Structures are given as C-alpha cells and as structure tokens.
PDB file of C-alpha atoms in Angstrom:
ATOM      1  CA  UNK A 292       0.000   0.000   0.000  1.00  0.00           C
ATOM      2  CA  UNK A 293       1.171   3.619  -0.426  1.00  0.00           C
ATOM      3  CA  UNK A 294       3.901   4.789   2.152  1.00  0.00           C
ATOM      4  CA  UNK A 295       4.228   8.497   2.880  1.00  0.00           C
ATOM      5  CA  UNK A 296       7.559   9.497   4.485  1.00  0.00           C
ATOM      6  CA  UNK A 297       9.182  12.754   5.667  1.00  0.00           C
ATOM      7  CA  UNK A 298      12.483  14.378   6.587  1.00  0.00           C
ATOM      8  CA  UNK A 299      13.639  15.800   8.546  1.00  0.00           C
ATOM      9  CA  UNK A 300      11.654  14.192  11.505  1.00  0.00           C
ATOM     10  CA  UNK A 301      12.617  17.161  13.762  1.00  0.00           C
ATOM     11  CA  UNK A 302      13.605  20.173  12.978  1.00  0.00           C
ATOM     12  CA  UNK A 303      15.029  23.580  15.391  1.00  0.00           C
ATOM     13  CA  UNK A 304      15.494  26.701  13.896  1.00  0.00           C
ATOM     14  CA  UNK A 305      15.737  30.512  15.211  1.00  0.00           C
ATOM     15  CA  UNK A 306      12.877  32.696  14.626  1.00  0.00           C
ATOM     16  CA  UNK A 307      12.652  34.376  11.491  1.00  0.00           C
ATOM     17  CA  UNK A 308      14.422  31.545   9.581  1.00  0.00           C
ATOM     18  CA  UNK A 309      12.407  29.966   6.779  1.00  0.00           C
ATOM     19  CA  UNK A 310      12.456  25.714   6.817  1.00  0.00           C
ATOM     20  CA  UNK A 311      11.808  23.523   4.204  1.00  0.00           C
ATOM     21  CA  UNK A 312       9.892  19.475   5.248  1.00  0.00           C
ATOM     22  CA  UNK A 313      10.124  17.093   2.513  1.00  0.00           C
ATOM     23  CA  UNK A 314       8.104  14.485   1.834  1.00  0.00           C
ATOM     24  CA  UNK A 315       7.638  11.581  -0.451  1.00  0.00           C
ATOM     25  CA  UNK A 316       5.453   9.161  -1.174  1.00  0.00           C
ATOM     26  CA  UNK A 317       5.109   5.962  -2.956  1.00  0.00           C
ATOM     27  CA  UNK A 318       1.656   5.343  -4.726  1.00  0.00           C
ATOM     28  CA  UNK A 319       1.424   7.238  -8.155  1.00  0.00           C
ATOM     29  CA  UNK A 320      -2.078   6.693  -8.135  1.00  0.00           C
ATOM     30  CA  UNK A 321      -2.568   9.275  -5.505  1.00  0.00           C
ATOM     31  CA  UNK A 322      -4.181  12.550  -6.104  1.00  0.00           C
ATOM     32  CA  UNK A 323      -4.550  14.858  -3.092  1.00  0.00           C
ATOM     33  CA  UNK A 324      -2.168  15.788  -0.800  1.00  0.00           C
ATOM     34  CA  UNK A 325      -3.407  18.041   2.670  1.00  0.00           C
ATOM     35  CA  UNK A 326      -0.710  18.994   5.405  1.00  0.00           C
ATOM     36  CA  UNK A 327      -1.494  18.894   8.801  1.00  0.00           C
ATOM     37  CA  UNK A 328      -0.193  20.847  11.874  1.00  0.00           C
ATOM     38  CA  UNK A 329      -0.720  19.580  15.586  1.00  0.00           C
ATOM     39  CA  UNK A 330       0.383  21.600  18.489  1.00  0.00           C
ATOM     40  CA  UNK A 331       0.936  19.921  21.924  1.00  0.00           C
ATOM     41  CA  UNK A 332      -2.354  18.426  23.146  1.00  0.00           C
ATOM     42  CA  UNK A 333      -4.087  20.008  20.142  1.00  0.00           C
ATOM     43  CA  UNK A 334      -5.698  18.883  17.134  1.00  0.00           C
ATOM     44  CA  UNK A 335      -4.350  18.660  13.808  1.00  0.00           C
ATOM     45  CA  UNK A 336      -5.229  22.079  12.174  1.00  0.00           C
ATOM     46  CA  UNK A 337      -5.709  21.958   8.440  1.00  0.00           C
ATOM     47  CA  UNK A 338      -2.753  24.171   6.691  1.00  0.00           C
ATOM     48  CA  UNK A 339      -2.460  23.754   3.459  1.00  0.00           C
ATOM     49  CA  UNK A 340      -3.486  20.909   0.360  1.00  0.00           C
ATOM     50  CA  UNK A 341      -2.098  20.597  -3.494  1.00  0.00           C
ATOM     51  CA  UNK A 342      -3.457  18.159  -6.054  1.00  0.00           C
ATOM     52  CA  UNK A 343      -1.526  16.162  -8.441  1.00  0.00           C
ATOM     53  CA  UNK A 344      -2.512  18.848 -11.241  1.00  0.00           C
ATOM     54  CA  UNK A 345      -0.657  21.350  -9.797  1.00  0.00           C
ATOM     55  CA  UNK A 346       3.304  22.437  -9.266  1.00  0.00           C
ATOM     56  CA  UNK A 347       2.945  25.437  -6.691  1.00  0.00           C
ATOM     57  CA  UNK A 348       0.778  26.325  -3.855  1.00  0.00           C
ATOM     58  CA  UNK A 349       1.265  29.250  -1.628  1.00  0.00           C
ATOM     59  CA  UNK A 350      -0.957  30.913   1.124  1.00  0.00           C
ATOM     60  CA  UNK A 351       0.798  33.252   3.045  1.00  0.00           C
ATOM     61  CA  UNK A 352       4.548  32.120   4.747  1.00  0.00           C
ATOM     62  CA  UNK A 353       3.601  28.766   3.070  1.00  0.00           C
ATOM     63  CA  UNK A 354       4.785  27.385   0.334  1.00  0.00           C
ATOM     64  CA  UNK A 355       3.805  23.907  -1.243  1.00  0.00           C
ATOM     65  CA  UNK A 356       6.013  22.690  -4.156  1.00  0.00           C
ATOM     66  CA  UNK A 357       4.990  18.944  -6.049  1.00  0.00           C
ATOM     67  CA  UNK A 358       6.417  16.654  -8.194  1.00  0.00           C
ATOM     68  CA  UNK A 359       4.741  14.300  -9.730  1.00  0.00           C
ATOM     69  CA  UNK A 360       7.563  12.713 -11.149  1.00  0.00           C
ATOM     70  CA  UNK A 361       9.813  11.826  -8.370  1.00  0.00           C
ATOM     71  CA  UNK A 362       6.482  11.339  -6.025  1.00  0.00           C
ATOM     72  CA  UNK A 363       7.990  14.437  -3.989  1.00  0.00           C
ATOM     73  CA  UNK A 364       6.428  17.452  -1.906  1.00  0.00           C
ATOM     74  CA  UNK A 365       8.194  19.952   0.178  1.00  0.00           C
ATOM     75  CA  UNK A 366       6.573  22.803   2.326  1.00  0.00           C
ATOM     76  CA  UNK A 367       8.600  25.819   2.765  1.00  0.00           C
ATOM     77  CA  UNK A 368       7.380  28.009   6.224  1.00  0.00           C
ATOM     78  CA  UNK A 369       9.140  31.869   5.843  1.00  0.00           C
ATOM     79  CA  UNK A 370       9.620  34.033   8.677  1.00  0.00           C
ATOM     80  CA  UNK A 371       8.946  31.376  11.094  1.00  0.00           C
ATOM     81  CA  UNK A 372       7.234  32.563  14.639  1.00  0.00           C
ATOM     82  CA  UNK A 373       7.310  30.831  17.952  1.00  0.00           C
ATOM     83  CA  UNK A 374       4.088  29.627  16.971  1.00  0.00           C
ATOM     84  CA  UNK A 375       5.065  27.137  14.087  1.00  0.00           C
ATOM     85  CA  UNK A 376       6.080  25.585  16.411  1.00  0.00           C
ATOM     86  CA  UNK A 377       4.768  21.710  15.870  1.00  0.00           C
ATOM     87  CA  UNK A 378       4.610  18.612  14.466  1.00  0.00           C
ATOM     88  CA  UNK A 379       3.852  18.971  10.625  1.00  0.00           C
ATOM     89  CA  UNK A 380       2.672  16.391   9.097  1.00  0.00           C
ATOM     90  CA  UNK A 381       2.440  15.114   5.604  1.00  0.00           C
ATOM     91  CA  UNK A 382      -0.502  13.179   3.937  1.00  0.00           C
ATOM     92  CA  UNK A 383      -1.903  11.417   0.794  1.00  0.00           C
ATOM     93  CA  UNK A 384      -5.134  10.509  -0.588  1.00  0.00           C
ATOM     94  CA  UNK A 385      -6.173   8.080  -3.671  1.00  0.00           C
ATOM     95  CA  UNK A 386      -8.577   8.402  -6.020  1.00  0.00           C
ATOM     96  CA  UNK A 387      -9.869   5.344  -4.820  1.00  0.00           C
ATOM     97  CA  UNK A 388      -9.926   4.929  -0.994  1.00  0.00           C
ATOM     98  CA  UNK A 389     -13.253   7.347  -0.025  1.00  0.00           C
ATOM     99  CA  UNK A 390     -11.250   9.577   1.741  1.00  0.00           C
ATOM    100  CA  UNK A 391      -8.676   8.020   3.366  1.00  0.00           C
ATOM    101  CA  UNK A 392      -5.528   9.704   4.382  1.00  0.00           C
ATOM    102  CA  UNK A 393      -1.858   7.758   4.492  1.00  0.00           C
ATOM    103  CA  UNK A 394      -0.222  10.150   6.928  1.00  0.00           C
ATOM    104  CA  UNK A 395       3.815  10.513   7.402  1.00  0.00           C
ATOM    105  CA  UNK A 396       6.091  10.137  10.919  1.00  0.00           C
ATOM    106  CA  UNK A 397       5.929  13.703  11.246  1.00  0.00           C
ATOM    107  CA  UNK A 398       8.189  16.519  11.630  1.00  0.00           C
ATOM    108  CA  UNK A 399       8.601  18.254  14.909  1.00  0.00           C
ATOM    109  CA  UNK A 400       9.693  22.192  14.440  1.00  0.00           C
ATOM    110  CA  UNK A 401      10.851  24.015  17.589  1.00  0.00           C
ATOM    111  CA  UNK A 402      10.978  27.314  17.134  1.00  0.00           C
ATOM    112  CA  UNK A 403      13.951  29.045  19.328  1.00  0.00           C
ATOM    113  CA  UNK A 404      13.047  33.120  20.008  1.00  0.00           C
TER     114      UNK A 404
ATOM    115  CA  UNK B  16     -14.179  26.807  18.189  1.00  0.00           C
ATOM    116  CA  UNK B  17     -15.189  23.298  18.869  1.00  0.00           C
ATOM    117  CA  UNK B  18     -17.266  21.792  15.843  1.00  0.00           C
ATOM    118  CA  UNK B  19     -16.017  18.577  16.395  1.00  0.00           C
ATOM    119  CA  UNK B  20     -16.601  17.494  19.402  1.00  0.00           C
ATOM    120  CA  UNK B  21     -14.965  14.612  20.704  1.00  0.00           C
ATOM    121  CA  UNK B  22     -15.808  12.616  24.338  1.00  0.00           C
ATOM    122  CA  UNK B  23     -14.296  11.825  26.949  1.00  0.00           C
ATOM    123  CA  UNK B  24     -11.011  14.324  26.378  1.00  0.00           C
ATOM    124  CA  UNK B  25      -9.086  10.960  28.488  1.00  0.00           C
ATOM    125  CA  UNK B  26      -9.936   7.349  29.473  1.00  0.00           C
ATOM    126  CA  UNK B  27      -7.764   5.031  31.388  1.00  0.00           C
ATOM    127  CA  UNK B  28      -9.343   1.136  31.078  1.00  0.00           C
ATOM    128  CA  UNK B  29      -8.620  -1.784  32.414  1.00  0.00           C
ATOM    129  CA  UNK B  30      -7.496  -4.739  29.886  1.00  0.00           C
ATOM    130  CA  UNK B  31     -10.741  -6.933  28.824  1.00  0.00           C
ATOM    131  CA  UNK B  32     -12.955  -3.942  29.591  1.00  0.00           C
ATOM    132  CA  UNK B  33     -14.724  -2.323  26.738  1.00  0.00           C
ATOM    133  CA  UNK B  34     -15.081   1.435  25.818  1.00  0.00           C
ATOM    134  CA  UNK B  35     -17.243   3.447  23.427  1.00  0.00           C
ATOM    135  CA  UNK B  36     -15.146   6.849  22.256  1.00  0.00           C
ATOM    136  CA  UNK B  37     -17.856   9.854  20.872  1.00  0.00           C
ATOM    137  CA  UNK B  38     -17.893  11.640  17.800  1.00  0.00           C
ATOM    138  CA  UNK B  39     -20.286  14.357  16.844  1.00  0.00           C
ATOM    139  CA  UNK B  40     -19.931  16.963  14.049  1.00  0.00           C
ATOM    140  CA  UNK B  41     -21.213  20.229  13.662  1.00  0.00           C
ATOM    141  CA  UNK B  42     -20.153  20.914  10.458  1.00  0.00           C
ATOM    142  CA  UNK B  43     -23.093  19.512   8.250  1.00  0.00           C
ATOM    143  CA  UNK B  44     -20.692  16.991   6.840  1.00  0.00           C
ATOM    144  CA  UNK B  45     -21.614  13.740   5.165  1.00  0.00           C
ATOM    145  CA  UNK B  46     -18.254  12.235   6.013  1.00  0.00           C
ATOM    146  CA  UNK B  47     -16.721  10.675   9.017  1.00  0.00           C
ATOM    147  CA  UNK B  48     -13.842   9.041   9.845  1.00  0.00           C
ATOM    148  CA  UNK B  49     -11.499   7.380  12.411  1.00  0.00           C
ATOM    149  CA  UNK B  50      -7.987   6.987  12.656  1.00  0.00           C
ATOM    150  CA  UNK B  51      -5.314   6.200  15.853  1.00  0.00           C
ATOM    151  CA  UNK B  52      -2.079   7.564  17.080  1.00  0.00           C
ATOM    152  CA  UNK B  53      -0.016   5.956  19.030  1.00  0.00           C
ATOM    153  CA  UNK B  54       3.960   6.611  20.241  1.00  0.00           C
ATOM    154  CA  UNK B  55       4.442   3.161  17.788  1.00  0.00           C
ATOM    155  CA  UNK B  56       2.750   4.332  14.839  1.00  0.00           C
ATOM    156  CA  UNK B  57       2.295   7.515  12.504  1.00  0.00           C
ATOM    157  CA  UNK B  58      -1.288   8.405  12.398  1.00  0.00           C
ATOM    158  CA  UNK B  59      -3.408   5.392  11.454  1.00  0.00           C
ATOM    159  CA  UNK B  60      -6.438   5.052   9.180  1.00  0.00           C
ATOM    160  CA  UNK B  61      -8.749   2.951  11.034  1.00  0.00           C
ATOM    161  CA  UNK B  62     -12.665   3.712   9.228  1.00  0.00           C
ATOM    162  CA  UNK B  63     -14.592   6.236   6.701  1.00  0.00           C
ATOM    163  CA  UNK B  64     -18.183   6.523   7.007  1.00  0.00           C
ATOM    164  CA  UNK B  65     -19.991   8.147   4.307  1.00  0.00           C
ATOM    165  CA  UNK B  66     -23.501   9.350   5.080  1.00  0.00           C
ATOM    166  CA  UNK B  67     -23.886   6.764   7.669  1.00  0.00           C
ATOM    167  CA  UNK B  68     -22.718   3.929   5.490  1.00  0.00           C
ATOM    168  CA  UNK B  69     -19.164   2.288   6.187  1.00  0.00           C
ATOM    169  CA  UNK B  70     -17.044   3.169   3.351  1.00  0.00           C
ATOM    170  CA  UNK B  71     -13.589   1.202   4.432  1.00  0.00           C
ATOM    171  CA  UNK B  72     -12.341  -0.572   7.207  1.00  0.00           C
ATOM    172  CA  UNK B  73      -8.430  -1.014   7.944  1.00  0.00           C
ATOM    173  CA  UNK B  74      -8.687  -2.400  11.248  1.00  0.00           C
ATOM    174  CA  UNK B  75      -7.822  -6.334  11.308  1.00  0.00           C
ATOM    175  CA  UNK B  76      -9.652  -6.285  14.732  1.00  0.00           C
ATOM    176  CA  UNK B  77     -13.326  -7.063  15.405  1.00  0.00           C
ATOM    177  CA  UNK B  78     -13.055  -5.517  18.335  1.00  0.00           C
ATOM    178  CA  UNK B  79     -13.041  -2.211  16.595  1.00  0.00           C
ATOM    179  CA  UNK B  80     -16.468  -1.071  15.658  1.00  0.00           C
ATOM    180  CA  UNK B  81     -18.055   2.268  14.958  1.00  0.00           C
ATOM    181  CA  UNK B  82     -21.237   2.880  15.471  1.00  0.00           C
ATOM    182  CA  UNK B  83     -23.440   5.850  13.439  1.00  0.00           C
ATOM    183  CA  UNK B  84     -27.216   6.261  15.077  1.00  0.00           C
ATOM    184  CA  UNK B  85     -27.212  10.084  13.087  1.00  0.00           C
ATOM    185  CA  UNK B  86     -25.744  11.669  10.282  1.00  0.00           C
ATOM    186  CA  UNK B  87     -23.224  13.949  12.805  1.00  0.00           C
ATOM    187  CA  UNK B  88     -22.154  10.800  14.643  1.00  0.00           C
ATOM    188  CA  UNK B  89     -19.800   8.215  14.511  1.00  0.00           C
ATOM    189  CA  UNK B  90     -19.105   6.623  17.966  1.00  0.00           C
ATOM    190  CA  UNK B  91     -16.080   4.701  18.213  1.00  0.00           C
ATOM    191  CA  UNK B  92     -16.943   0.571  20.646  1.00  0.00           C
ATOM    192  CA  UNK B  93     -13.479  -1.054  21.659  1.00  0.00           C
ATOM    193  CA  UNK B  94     -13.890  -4.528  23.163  1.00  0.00           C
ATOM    194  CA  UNK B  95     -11.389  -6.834  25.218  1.00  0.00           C
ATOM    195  CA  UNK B  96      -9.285  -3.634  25.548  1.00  0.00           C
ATOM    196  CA  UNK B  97      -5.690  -4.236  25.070  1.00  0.00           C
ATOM    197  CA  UNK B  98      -2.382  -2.405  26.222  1.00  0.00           C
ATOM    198  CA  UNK B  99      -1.707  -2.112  22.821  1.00  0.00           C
ATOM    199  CA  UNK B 100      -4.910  -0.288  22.087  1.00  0.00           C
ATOM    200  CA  UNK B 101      -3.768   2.651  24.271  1.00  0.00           C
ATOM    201  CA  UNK B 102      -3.068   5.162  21.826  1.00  0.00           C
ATOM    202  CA  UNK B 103      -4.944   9.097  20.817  1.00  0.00           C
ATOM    203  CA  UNK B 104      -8.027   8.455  19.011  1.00  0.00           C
ATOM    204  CA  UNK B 105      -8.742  11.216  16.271  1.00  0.00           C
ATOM    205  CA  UNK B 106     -12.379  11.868  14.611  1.00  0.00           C
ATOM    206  CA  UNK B 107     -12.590  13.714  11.474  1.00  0.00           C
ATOM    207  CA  UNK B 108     -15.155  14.564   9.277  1.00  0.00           C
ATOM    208  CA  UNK B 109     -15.177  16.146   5.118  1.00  0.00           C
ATOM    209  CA  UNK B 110     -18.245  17.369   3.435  1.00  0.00           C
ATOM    210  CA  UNK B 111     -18.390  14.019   1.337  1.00  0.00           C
ATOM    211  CA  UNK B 112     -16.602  10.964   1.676  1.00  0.00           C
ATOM    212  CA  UNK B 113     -16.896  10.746  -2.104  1.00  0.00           C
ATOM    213  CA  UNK B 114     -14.855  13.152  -2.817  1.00  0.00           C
ATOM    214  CA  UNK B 115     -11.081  12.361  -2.382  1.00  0.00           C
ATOM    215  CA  UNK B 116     -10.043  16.312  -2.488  1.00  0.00           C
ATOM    216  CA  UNK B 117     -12.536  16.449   0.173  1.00  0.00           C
ATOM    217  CA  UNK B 118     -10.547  19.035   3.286  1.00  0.00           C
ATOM    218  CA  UNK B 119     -10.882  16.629   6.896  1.00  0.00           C
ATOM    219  CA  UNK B 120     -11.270  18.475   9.830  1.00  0.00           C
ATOM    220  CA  UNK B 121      -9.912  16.740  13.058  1.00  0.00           C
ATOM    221  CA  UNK B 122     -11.474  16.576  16.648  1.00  0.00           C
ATOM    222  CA  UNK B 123      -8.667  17.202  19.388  1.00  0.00           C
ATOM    223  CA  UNK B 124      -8.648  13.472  19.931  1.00  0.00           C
ATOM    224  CA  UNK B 125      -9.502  11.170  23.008  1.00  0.00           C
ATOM    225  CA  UNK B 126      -6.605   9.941  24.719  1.00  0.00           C
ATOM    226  CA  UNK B 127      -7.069   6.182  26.003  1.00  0.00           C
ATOM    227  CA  UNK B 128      -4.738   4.352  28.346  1.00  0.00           C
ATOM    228  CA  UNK B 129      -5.019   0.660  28.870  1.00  0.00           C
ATOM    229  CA  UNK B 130      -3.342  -1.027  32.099  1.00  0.00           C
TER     230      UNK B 130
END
C-alpha cells in the first residue's frame, strides 16, 4: 500500500528563519495531498493541500512545491514565529480509498526566540 | 471553536474492559472518519463513514467497531481492551466521503490508556 515518508523528523530553527519538510510518497495513483499541523495536546489544524494537477501552492509564509515525477512534496514556512512551532505532518489521498488519508512520521519544528 | 466534538477528552481502562469513544460533528458533513495515534505508529487510518454507510475498514480487529445512530455521529466501541490499544483516538469529518479532495477536519482526539 502507499507509504508516505518525511524528513527531517525534527527540525530547530531561530525565529525568522524559513524551513523547508520534505516528503515523499510511494503510490502514483494518488491525487490529493493536505498537510497537517498539531500543536501539543491540540488537534491537527488543516494548513495547506495541493493536487496532483498542480506544481505550486502558496498561502501566506507557506509554500507547497509537487512533483509528480519523483512522487515528492516539500513545504517551505518563511519568517517562522514561535508559533510554528509543531509537528507537521504530511498526507496522501487516492482516487480510490473514499477519503482516506496515508499520513507521514511527522516533523517536529521548535521554534527558538 | 469546537465543531467537532470529541468525548471523553481521556480514558484510562482496564485490559478486557470495553469502551465506546464519541464523535459528533457540527459541520453539516456527510463524512466521518477514524484513525489512531499511538507513540508506535504515525497516524493510522482505522474507518470512513460516508452518510452513515461504512465506506472502508483497515482495522484487522473485530473488536473495533463504529457505530453511526445520526448523520453527525460516529461513535467509536473497543472490546477486550488491550495495552496495545492505548493510543490518541482522532475523529474527522469532510463534506463528502466521495470526494477524495474532500478538506478533513480533526477533533482534538480522546486519549485512552489501557493497564
């Protein structure tokens, strides 16, 4: 079944410094890709989503890059605050599965002020 | 702001016991789904409900078994608990479970402990 993996699985960084999270995966018949972002305790928050028609996605300090060919994302965070700091976490969906998501390990950003 | 409301926040069980875990949505969705983290495992996919039908099922375990009496619901029974089955359960929910591009929202999880 499809395998979604990320790197770095933790991550520390000064604030303002932009970071970049790859991920790959391993299914080409997947489609949709969301990102997830989970505080301590907290849910995961929705952040951002591409789909396999696209390159480029950006909404505000985010950046989502795909490539279809070598089954590759990467998210690139700018100007990073104390409050990205979390795990981020990678996902993929099928065109087949009703919704389900194949999530990666994670990556854990600290923040330092 | 709490549409997904998930119940109780933690549980601590004793092994054999059983457990339900609550789900309700206040989103208007159509979708629902389950899935498990534990300190072993990345997030897990465990069920999708679609309109109160089960759409798939990756759990090898029987004891496992949502339950949907309404549309905004999808309770979560555990049987014969295990240590193993301690782990952060997360309900989500999309507009349609149809729809692969569908956004999932995610409760903030109940956290069950098995001893």
């Amino acid at each position: 079944g499809e395998q979604v993996e990320q790197l770095p699985s933790s991550l520390i960084v000064q604030e303002g410094a932009s970071v970049l999270i790859n991920c790959s995966y391993t299914d080409s018949a997947s489609v949709y890709f969301p990102w997830y972002k989970q505080e301590p305790g907290k849910r995961l928050q929705f952040i951002i989503d591409i789909r396999s028609n696209m390159e480029r996605k950006q909404t505000q300090r985010l950046t989502l890059l795909f490539d279809k060919k070598t089954k590759h994302l990467s998210l690139h965070i700018t100007a990073t605050q104390p409050g990205d700091s979390a795990i981020y976490f990678c996902s993929a969906s099928m065109n087949y599965n009703q919704g389900k998501l194949i999530f990666g390990q994670g990556t854990k950003l600290s923040i330092k002020p | 702001d709490p549409k997904i409301i998930q119940k109780p926040k933690y549980l601590v069980a004793v092994t054999g016991s059983e457990k339900i875990l609550i789900c309700e949505q206040y989103l208007g969705h159509n979708a629902m789904y389950w899935y498990r983290q534990s300190a072993k495992k990345p997030l897990e996919f465990m069920f999708s409900y679609s309109y109160q039908k089960l759409m798939d099922n990756q759990t090898a375990s029987s004891r496992f078994q949502p339950q949907s009496s309404k549309k905004n619901h999808l309770d979560l029974q555990i049987t014969a608990l295990k240590p193993d089955d301690s782990a952060t359960y997360f309900c989500a929910s999309s507009q349609d479970g149809w729809g692969v591009q569908d956004t999932q929202y995610f409760g903030p999880g109940t956290r069950l402990l098995v001893l």
